[in-house]
PDB file of C-alpha atoms in Angstrom:
ATOM      1  CA  GLY A   1       0.000   0.000   0.000  1.00 50.00           C
ATOM      2  CA  ASN A   2       0.910   3.674  -0.039  1.00 58.00           C
ATOM      3  CA  ASN A   3       1.893   3.603   3.640  1.00 61.00           C
ATOM      4  CA  SER A   4       4.468   0.826   3.296  1.00 60.00           C
ATOM      5  CA  SER A   5       8.087   1.562   4.198  1.00 59.00           C
ATOM      6  CA  ILE A   6      11.367   0.367   2.734  1.00 61.00           C
ATOM      7  CA  ILE A   7      14.550   0.501   4.806  1.00 60.00           C
ATOM      8  CA  LEU A   8      17.891   0.482   3.026  1.00 63.00           C
ATOM      9  CA  THR A   9      20.934  -0.287   5.153  1.00 60.00           C
ATOM     10  CA  SER A  10      24.542  -1.015   4.272  1.00 56.00           C
ATOM     11  CA  ALA A  11      28.037  -0.292   5.531  1.00 52.00           C
ATOM     12  CA  THR A  12      28.870   1.257   2.156  1.00 57.00           C
ATOM     13  CA  LEU A  13      25.839   3.454   1.371  1.00 55.00           C
ATOM     14  CA  CYS A  14      27.710   6.707   1.985  1.00 51.00           C
ATOM     15  CA  GLN A  15      30.489   8.525   0.191  1.00 56.00           C
ATOM     16  CA  GLN A  16      32.599  11.349   1.620  1.00 57.00           C
ATOM     17  CA  GLY A  17      30.927  14.662   2.340  1.00 55.00           C
ATOM     18  CA  LYS A  18      30.543  17.359   4.982  1.00 63.00           C
ATOM     19  CA  THR A  19      26.766  16.999   5.297  1.00 65.00           C
ATOM     20  CA  ASP A  20      24.478  13.945   5.379  1.00 60.00           C
ATOM     21  CA  GLU A  21      23.004  15.130   2.076  1.00 62.00           C
ATOM     22  CA  GLU A  22      26.457  15.063   0.432  1.00 58.00           C
ATOM     23  CA  LYS A  23      27.270  11.654   1.931  1.00 51.00           C
ATOM     24  CA  TYR A  24      24.138  10.060   0.471  1.00 57.00           C
ATOM     25  CA  SER A  25      24.029  12.023  -2.806  1.00 57.00           C
ATOM     26  CA  HIS A  26      25.690   9.395  -5.023  1.00 45.00           C
ATOM     27  CA  GLN A  27      23.488   6.580  -3.742  1.00 56.00           C
ATOM     28  CA  LYS A  28      20.302   8.673  -3.960  1.00 53.00           C
ATOM     29  CA  LEU A  29      21.099   9.619  -7.540  1.00 57.00           C
ATOM     30  CA  ALA A  30      21.934   6.012  -8.443  1.00 54.00           C
ATOM     31  CA  ILE A  31      18.540   4.666  -7.309  1.00 54.00           C
ATOM     32  CA  GLY A  32      16.425   7.777  -7.938  1.00 56.00           C
ATOM     33  CA  PHE A  33      15.562   8.301  -4.268  1.00 63.00           C
ATOM     34  CA  ASP A  34      14.335  11.733  -3.194  1.00 62.00           C
ATOM     35  CA  GLY A  35      13.420  11.139   0.459  1.00 66.00           C
ATOM     36  CA  GLU A  36      15.020  11.747   3.821  1.00 68.00           C
ATOM     37  CA  CYS A  37      18.102   9.895   5.066  1.00 63.00           C
ATOM     38  CA  SER A  38      19.156   9.287   8.652  1.00 68.00           C
ATOM     39  CA  SER A  39      22.641  10.220   9.815  1.00 64.00           C
ATOM     40  CA  PRO A  40      25.118   7.383   9.175  1.00 61.00           C
ATOM     41  CA  GLN A  41      26.168   5.409  12.255  1.00 53.00           C
ATOM     42  CA  GLU A  42      29.837   5.253  13.130  1.00 64.00           C
ATOM     43  CA  SER A  43      31.500   1.840  13.419  1.00 56.00           C
ATOM     44  CA  PRO A  44      32.087   0.565  16.968  1.00 59.00           C
ATOM     45  CA  PHE A  45      35.392  -1.056  15.952  1.00 66.00           C
ATOM     46  CA  PRO A  46      38.619   0.539  17.328  1.00 73.00           C
ATOM     47  CA  TYR A  47      40.322   0.926  13.951  1.00 79.00           C
ATOM     48  CA  ASP A  48      42.933   3.445  15.144  1.00 84.00           C
ATOM     49  CA  GLU A  49      44.286   1.046  17.757  1.00 88.00           C
ATOM     50  CA  ASN A  50      43.771  -2.272  15.970  1.00 90.00           C
ATOM     51  CA  SER A  51      44.663  -1.671  12.315  1.00 92.00           C
ATOM     52  CA  ARG A  52      47.067   0.024   9.942  1.00 95.00           C
ATOM     53  CA  LEU A  53      46.947   0.979   6.261  1.00 97.00           C
ATOM     54  CA  TYR A  54      50.007   0.320   4.081  1.00 97.00           C
ATOM     55  CA  ILE A  55      50.430   1.664   0.543  1.00 96.00           C
ATOM     56  CA  PRO A  56      53.859   1.072  -1.042  1.00 95.00           C
ATOM     57  CA  GLU A  57      55.412   3.965  -2.925  1.00 91.00           C
ATOM     58  CA  ASP A  58      57.826   1.794  -4.899  1.00 89.00           C
ATOM     59  CA  ILE A  59      55.610  -0.641  -6.802  1.00 94.00           C
ATOM     60  CA  GLU A  60      54.954  -0.827 -10.544  1.00 95.00           C
ATOM     61  CA  PRO A  61      51.589   0.783 -11.373  1.00 94.00           C
ATOM     62  CA  PRO A  62      48.919  -1.718 -12.481  1.00 93.00           C
ATOM     63  CA  ASN A  63      48.548   0.147 -15.776  1.00 90.00           C
ATOM     64  CA  GLY A  64      52.302  -0.150 -16.457  1.00 91.00           C
ATOM     65  CA  SER A  65      54.239  -3.296 -17.387  1.00 95.00           C
ATOM     66  CA  ARG A  66      51.952  -6.207 -16.497  1.00 95.00           C
ATOM     67  CA  GLU A  67      54.793  -8.689 -16.015  1.00 96.00           C
ATOM     68  CA  LYS A  68      56.692  -6.320 -13.726  1.00 97.00           C
ATOM     69  CA  TYR A  69      53.504  -5.439 -11.826  1.00 97.00           C
ATOM     70  CA  ILE A  70      52.580  -9.099 -11.216  1.00 97.00           C
ATOM     71  CA  ASN A  71      56.108  -9.971 -10.086  1.00 97.00           C
ATOM     72  CA  GLU A  72      56.254  -6.997  -7.708  1.00 97.00           C
ATOM     73  CA  VAL A  73      52.803  -7.846  -6.306  1.00 98.00           C
ATOM     74  CA  ILE A  74      54.068 -11.368  -5.571  1.00 98.00           C
ATOM     75  CA  GLU A  75      57.148  -9.936  -3.872  1.00 97.00           C
ATOM     76  CA  LYS A  76      54.975  -7.704  -1.673  1.00 98.00           C
ATOM     77  CA  ILE A  77      52.624 -10.582  -0.815  1.00 98.00           C
ATOM     78  CA  ILE A  78      55.615 -12.660   0.334  1.00 98.00           C
ATOM     79  CA  GLU A  79      57.058  -9.782   2.398  1.00 97.00           C
ATOM     80  CA  LEU A  80      53.729  -8.962   4.044  1.00 98.00           C
ATOM     81  CA  ALA A  81      52.772 -12.599   4.676  1.00 97.00           C
ATOM     82  CA  THR A  82      56.168 -13.172   6.284  1.00 97.00           C
ATOM     83  CA  ILE A  83      55.414 -10.404   8.793  1.00 96.00           C
ATOM     84  CA  THR A  84      51.979 -11.818   9.716  1.00 96.00           C
ATOM     85  CA  LYS A  85      53.035 -15.486   9.436  1.00 95.00           C
ATOM     86  CA  GLY A  86      50.518 -16.145   6.661  1.00 96.00           C
ATOM     87  CA  ARG A  87      46.943 -15.271   7.771  1.00 96.00           C
ATOM     88  CA  THR A  88      46.565 -13.271   4.556  1.00 97.00           C
ATOM     89  CA  MET A  89      43.748 -12.739   2.064  1.00 97.00           C
ATOM     90  CA  VAL A  90      44.638 -11.203  -1.294  1.00 98.00           C
ATOM     91  CA  LEU A  91      41.837  -9.580  -3.307  1.00 98.00           C
ATOM     92  CA  PHE A  92      42.075  -9.266  -7.097  1.00 98.00           C
ATOM     93  CA  THR A  93      39.975  -7.385  -9.636  1.00 97.00           C
ATOM     94  CA  ALA A  94      40.650  -9.930 -12.409  1.00 96.00           C
ATOM     95  CA  LYS A  95      40.688 -13.738 -12.393  1.00 95.00           C
ATOM     96  CA  SER A  96      43.610 -13.764 -14.811  1.00 96.00           C
ATOM     97  CA  ASP A  97      45.782 -11.858 -12.313  1.00 97.00           C
ATOM     98  CA  MET A  98      44.643 -14.133  -9.473  1.00 97.00           C
ATOM     99  CA  HIS A  99      45.500 -17.330 -11.337  1.00 96.00           C
ATOM    100  CA  GLU A 100      48.877 -16.021 -12.498  1.00 97.00           C
ATOM    101  CA  VAL A 101      49.836 -14.982  -8.962  1.00 97.00           C
ATOM    102  CA  HIS A 102      48.646 -18.388  -7.677  1.00 97.00           C
ATOM    103  CA  ARG A 103      50.822 -20.204 -10.215  1.00 96.00           C
ATOM    104  CA  LYS A 104      53.927 -18.084  -9.541  1.00 96.00           C
ATOM    105  CA  LEU A 105      53.507 -17.897  -5.756  1.00 95.00           C
ATOM    106  CA  TYR A 106      53.078 -21.630  -5.302  1.00 88.00           C
ATOM    107  CA  GLY A 107      56.120 -23.154  -3.597  1.00 90.00           C
ATOM    108  CA  LYS A 108      57.702 -19.783  -2.758  1.00 94.00           C
ATOM    109  CA  VAL A 109      56.195 -19.527   0.736  1.00 95.00           C
ATOM    110  CA  PRO A 110      56.058 -21.958   3.676  1.00 95.00           C
ATOM    111  CA  TRP A 111      52.269 -21.621   3.982  1.00 94.00           C
ATOM    112  CA  GLN A 112      49.447 -23.151   2.067  1.00 94.00           C
ATOM    113  CA  VAL A 113      48.328 -20.980  -0.874  1.00 96.00           C
ATOM    114  CA  ILE A 114      44.593 -21.437  -1.405  1.00 95.00           C
ATOM    115  CA  CYS A 115      42.821 -20.089  -4.484  1.00 95.00           C
ATOM    116  CA  GLN A 116      39.143 -19.309  -4.934  1.00 94.00           C
ATOM    117  CA  GLN A 117      37.338 -22.015  -6.877  1.00 88.00           C
ATOM    118  CA  ASP A 118      34.802 -21.667  -9.676  1.00 84.00           C
ATOM    119  CA  GLY A 119      31.212 -21.752  -8.446  1.00 74.00           C
ATOM    120  CA  SER A 120      29.175 -19.949  -5.814  1.00 62.00           C
ATOM    121  CA  SER A 121      30.004 -21.951  -2.672  1.00 75.00           C
ATOM    122  CA  GLN A 122      33.446 -21.292  -1.212  1.00 86.00           C
ATOM    123  CA  THR A 123      32.870 -23.019   2.138  1.00 90.00           C
ATOM    124  CA  THR A 124      35.565 -25.656   1.631  1.00 91.00           C
ATOM    125  CA  VAL A 125      38.144 -23.082   0.544  1.00 93.00           C
ATOM    126  CA  ILE A 126      37.391 -20.779   3.476  1.00 93.00           C
ATOM    127  CA  ASP A 127      37.362 -23.614   6.013  1.00 93.00           C
ATOM    128  CA  GLU A 128      40.770 -24.749   4.749  1.00 93.00           C
ATOM    129  CA  PHE A 129      42.118 -21.212   5.091  1.00 94.00           C
ATOM    130  CA  LYS A 130      40.753 -20.862   8.634  1.00 92.00           C
ATOM    131  CA  ARG A 131      42.360 -24.176   9.554  1.00 91.00           C
ATOM    132  CA  THR A 132      45.796 -23.474   8.071  1.00 90.00           C
ATOM    133  CA  GLY A 133      46.116 -19.682   8.290  1.00 89.00           C
ATOM    134  CA  GLY A 134      47.911 -19.550   4.948  1.00 94.00           C
ATOM    135  CA  ILE A 135      47.361 -17.238   1.970  1.00 97.00           C
ATOM    136  CA  LEU A 136      43.902 -17.039   0.400  1.00 97.00           C
ATOM    137  CA  LEU A 137      43.535 -15.607  -3.121  1.00 97.00           C
ATOM    138  CA  GLY A 138      40.123 -14.396  -4.246  1.00 96.00           C
ATOM    139  CA  CYS A 139      38.142 -12.036  -6.440  1.00 95.00           C
ATOM    140  CA  GLY A 140      34.468 -11.262  -7.121  1.00 92.00           C
ATOM    141  CA  ILE A 141      32.363 -12.426  -4.162  1.00 91.00           C
ATOM    142  CA  PHE A 142      35.409 -12.424  -1.873  1.00 94.00           C
ATOM    143  CA  TRP A 143      35.292  -8.610  -1.824  1.00 95.00           C
ATOM    144  CA  GLU A 144      32.003  -8.544   0.058  1.00 90.00           C
ATOM    145  CA  GLY A 145      30.751 -11.961   1.137  1.00 78.00           C
ATOM    146  CA  ILE A 146      33.524 -13.330   3.331  1.00 89.00           C
ATOM    147  CA  ASN A 147      33.488 -13.239   7.139  1.00 90.00           C
ATOM    148  CA  ILE A 148      36.654 -14.523   8.854  1.00 92.00           C
ATOM    149  CA  PRO A 149      36.944 -13.060  12.365  1.00 88.00           C
ATOM    150  CA  GLY A 150      39.834 -13.784  14.686  1.00 87.00           C
ATOM    151  CA  PRO A 151      43.554 -14.430  14.176  1.00 85.00           C
ATOM    152  CA  ALA A 152      43.185 -16.584  11.021  1.00 90.00           C
ATOM    153  CA  LEU A 153      42.894 -13.360   8.971  1.00 94.00           C
ATOM    154  CA  SER A 154      45.363 -10.682  10.039  1.00 95.00           C
ATOM    155  CA  SER A 155      46.240  -9.148   6.668  1.00 96.00           C
ATOM    156  CA  VAL A 156      44.115  -8.105   3.689  1.00 97.00           C
ATOM    157  CA  ILE A 157      45.977  -7.175   0.510  1.00 98.00           C
ATOM    158  CA  ILE A 158      44.102  -5.365  -2.279  1.00 98.00           C
ATOM    159  CA  THR A 159      46.163  -5.667  -5.436  1.00 98.00           C
ATOM    160  CA  ARG A 160      44.651  -2.763  -7.364  1.00 97.00           C
ATOM    161  CA  LEU A 161      41.945  -0.123  -7.012  1.00 97.00           C
ATOM    162  CA  PRO A 162      38.656  -1.779  -8.065  1.00 97.00           C
ATOM    163  CA  PHE A 163      37.529   0.609 -10.784  1.00 95.00           C
ATOM    164  CA  PRO A 164      34.302  -0.646 -12.384  1.00 92.00           C
ATOM    165  CA  VAL A 165      34.454  -2.760 -15.518  1.00 87.00           C
ATOM    166  CA  PRO A 166      32.735  -0.832 -18.342  1.00 82.00           C
ATOM    167  CA  ASP A 167      29.240  -2.203 -18.942  1.00 83.00           C
ATOM    168  CA  ALA A 168      25.941  -0.782 -20.204  1.00 87.00           C
ATOM    169  CA  ILE A 169      24.973   0.670 -16.807  1.00 87.00           C
ATOM    170  CA  ILE A 170      28.360   2.282 -16.160  1.00 89.00           C
ATOM    171  CA  GLU A 171      28.468   3.660 -19.704  1.00 88.00           C
ATOM    172  CA  PHE A 172      24.971   5.135 -19.265  1.00 90.00           C
ATOM    173  CA  LYS A 173      25.951   6.774 -15.978  1.00 89.00           C
ATOM    174  CA  CYS A 174      29.136   8.174 -17.534  1.00 84.00           C
ATOM    175  CA  GLN A 175      27.229   9.635 -20.486  1.00 88.00           C
ATOM    176  CA  ASN A 176      24.887  11.455 -18.107  1.00 85.00           C
ATOM    177  CA  ALA A 177      27.585  12.693 -15.718  1.00 84.00           C
ATOM    178  CA  THR A 178      29.214  16.113 -15.706  1.00 85.00           C
ATOM    179  CA  ASN A 179      32.528  14.520 -14.756  1.00 89.00           C
ATOM    180  CA  LYS A 180      32.544  10.763 -15.333  1.00 90.00           C
ATOM    181  CA  LEU A 181      35.725  10.171 -13.295  1.00 91.00           C
ATOM    182  CA  MET A 182      34.670  12.013 -10.141  1.00 91.00           C
ATOM    183  CA  ASP A 183      30.898  11.529 -10.426  1.00 91.00           C
ATOM    184  CA  VAL A 184      30.779   7.861 -11.474  1.00 91.00           C
ATOM    185  CA  LEU A 185      34.059   5.935 -11.624  1.00 93.00           C
ATOM    186  CA  ILE A 186      35.548   7.129  -8.316  1.00 95.00           C
ATOM    187  CA  PRO A 187      32.343   6.651  -6.240  1.00 94.00           C
ATOM    188  CA  GLU A 188      31.846   3.161  -7.724  1.00 94.00           C
ATOM    189  CA  MET A 189      35.484   2.284  -7.022  1.00 95.00           C
ATOM    190  CA  ILE A 190      35.303   3.614  -3.459  1.00 96.00           C
ATOM    191  CA  THR A 191      32.209   1.528  -2.671  1.00 94.00           C
ATOM    192  CA  LYS A 192      33.967  -1.651  -3.819  1.00 95.00           C
ATOM    193  CA  LEU A 193      37.196  -0.685  -2.058  1.00 97.00           C
ATOM    194  CA  ARG A 194      35.360  -0.181   1.233  1.00 95.00           C
ATOM    195  CA  GLN A 195      33.725  -3.585   0.832  1.00 95.00           C
ATOM    196  CA  GLY A 196      37.126  -5.202   0.378  1.00 96.00           C
ATOM    197  CA  ALA A 197      38.643  -3.291   3.296  1.00 96.00           C
ATOM    198  CA  GLY A 198      35.735  -4.499   5.430  1.00 94.00           C
ATOM    199  CA  ARG A 199      37.005  -8.085   5.261  1.00 94.00           C
ATOM    200  CA  LEU A 200      39.805  -7.292   7.730  1.00 93.00           C
ATOM    201  CA  ILE A 201      38.247  -6.131  11.005  1.00 90.00           C
ATOM    202  CA  ARG A 202      35.203  -8.270  11.807  1.00 87.00           C
ATOM    203  CA  HIS A 203      35.157  -8.000  15.606  1.00 88.00           C
ATOM    204  CA  GLU A 204      36.099  -5.477  18.302  1.00 87.00           C
ATOM    205  CA  THR A 205      39.203  -7.493  19.205  1.00 84.00           C
ATOM    206  CA  ASP A 206      40.434  -8.158  15.643  1.00 89.00           C
ATOM    207  CA  THR A 207      43.748  -6.628  14.616  1.00 90.00           C
ATOM    208  CA  GLY A 208      45.318  -6.423  11.175  1.00 94.00           C
ATOM    209  CA  ILE A 209      47.000  -4.730   8.239  1.00 96.00           C
ATOM    210  CA  LEU A 210      45.220  -3.453   5.122  1.00 97.00           C
ATOM    211  CA  SER A 211      47.609  -3.114   2.167  1.00 98.00           C
ATOM    212  CA  ILE A 212      46.702  -1.528  -1.171  1.00 98.00           C
ATOM    213  CA  LEU A 213      49.345  -2.408  -3.766  1.00 97.00           C
ATOM    214  CA  ASP A 214      48.338   0.338  -6.188  1.00 96.00           C
ATOM    215  CA  SER A 215      50.855   3.157  -6.526  1.00 94.00           C
ATOM    216  CA  ARG A 216      48.134   5.441  -7.940  1.00 94.00           C
ATOM    217  CA  LEU A 217      47.045   5.840  -4.302  1.00 95.00           C
ATOM    218  CA  SER A 218      50.561   6.628  -3.069  1.00 93.00           C
ATOM    219  CA  LYS A 219      51.679  10.023  -1.836  1.00 91.00           C
ATOM    220  CA  LYS A 220      54.377  10.115  -4.522  1.00 91.00           C
ATOM    221  CA  VAL A 221      51.942   9.774  -7.444  1.00 91.00           C
ATOM    222  CA  ASN A 222      49.314  11.880  -5.621  1.00 87.00           C
ATOM    223  CA  LYS A 223      46.327  11.390  -7.927  1.00 92.00           C
ATOM    224  CA  ARG A 224      43.589  13.949  -7.364  1.00 91.00           C
ATOM    225  CA  TYR A 225      41.270  11.257  -6.012  1.00 94.00           C
ATOM    226  CA  ARG A 226      43.801  10.109  -3.384  1.00 95.00           C
ATOM    227  CA  ASP A 227      42.477  12.198  -0.502  1.00 94.00           C
ATOM    228  CA  ILE A 228      38.798  11.366  -1.033  1.00 94.00           C
ATOM    229  CA  THR A 229      39.626   7.655  -1.389  1.00 95.00           C
ATOM    230  CA  LEU A 230      41.719   7.507   1.788  1.00 95.00           C
ATOM    231  CA  ALA A 231      39.104   9.509   3.689  1.00 94.00           C
ATOM    232  CA  SER A 232      36.472   6.932   2.740  1.00 93.00           C
ATOM    233  CA  LEU A 233      38.358   4.042   4.374  1.00 94.00           C
ATOM    234  CA  PRO A 234      37.679   3.192   8.029  1.00 93.00           C
ATOM    235  CA  ILE A 235      41.394   2.588   8.641  1.00 94.00           C
ATOM    236  CA  LYS A 236      43.069   5.995   8.990  1.00 93.00           C
ATOM    237  CA  ALA A 237      46.373   5.095  10.706  1.00 92.00           C
ATOM    238  CA  TYR A 238      48.867   4.972   7.854  1.00 92.00           C
ATOM    239  CA  VAL A 239      52.337   3.422   7.611  1.00 92.00           C
ATOM    240  CA  ASN A 240      54.519   3.969   4.551  1.00 88.00           C
ATOM    241  CA  SER A 241      57.036   1.147   4.961  1.00 94.00           C
ATOM    242  CA  LEU A 242      57.308  -2.557   5.701  1.00 96.00           C
ATOM    243  CA  ASP A 243      59.217  -1.584   8.858  1.00 94.00           C
ATOM    244  CA  GLY A 244      56.097   0.257   9.973  1.00 94.00           C
ATOM    245  CA  VAL A 245      53.992  -2.836   9.250  1.00 95.00           C
ATOM    246  CA  SER A 246      56.429  -5.001  11.234  1.00 95.00           C
ATOM    247  CA  ALA A 247      56.430  -2.602  14.179  1.00 93.00           C
ATOM    248  CA  PHE A 248      52.630  -2.645  14.359  1.00 94.00           C
ATOM    249  CA  VAL A 249      52.407  -6.436  14.105  1.00 93.00           C
ATOM    250  CA  SER A 250      55.162  -6.855  16.723  1.00 90.00           C
ATOM    251  CA  GLY A 251      53.143  -4.701  19.101  1.00 87.00           C
ATOM    252  CA  ASN A 252      50.068  -6.855  18.529  1.00 78.00           C
ATOM    253  CA  VAL A 253      51.341 -10.361  19.227  1.00 65.00           C
ATOM    254  CA  LEU A 254      49.608 -12.827  16.913  1.00 70.00           C
ATOM    255  CA  PRO A 255      47.870 -15.652  18.789  1.00 67.00           C
ATOM    256  CA  LYS A 256      48.526 -19.172  17.587  1.00 68.00           C
ATOM    257  CA  ILE A 257      46.152 -20.918  15.212  1.00 66.00           C
ATOM    258  CA  ALA A 258      45.473 -24.398  16.553  1.00 54.00           C
ATOM    259  CA  ASN A 259      45.942 -26.253  13.262  1.00 53.00           C
ATOM    260  CA  GLN A 260      48.314 -23.877  11.455  1.00 52.00           C
ATOM    261  CA  GLY A 261      50.619 -25.762   9.169  1.00 41.00           C
ATOM    262  CA  ALA A 262      48.414 -28.868   9.238  1.00 34.00           C
TER     263      ALA A 262
END
């Protein structure tokens, strides 16, 4: 009937903005909503104490040499996983990148390397990762549908900024936008990025490192969307070196995983 209500709720409904109206503007425009919005609720998780953000300055950009980029991503995965003793999930934007990293990484680390399987159910893959605390490689549904609280997941690595793949809907939005980069592509990317970042801290006592291996977000490259992207992430405490990552992890002693290495 006319008096029925619909409630929309999500951790990633809002973008950056000074007012509630600005924060909801992209989502309201996307779905054609013209009603009132409540103020967004802040997360109860202690991100400042329990997490750090790492963005390397010295990595090949993903739109540069693909071979060099893949090899440097693998090098960073090994370095970061060594610090956290495995317990790492790596998120990809393309299956081809994921499978190539899986093939090249296999045998180079002392932990089990587990790759997302074709099909909708990933229960077996996730259970194996929880049991072994190794390195889990995923794309697609792994950005938003995975819940692994506790010490089994202490590091999330995002290999590149998840800009949307051009399709009919994205093309339509771009054609009707004043500035397709800032009005469409960046907000879509930020929503996906926040979903991926949300895999790390799942409980008030969780600790971990979020790494984004995309030099376009580095201070050195300083893209104009850097500030708005970083401001959209819940993890604000930033380290710019692997030494900084190590220092944080050393201060948060990793509890043992009962079956790690099994």
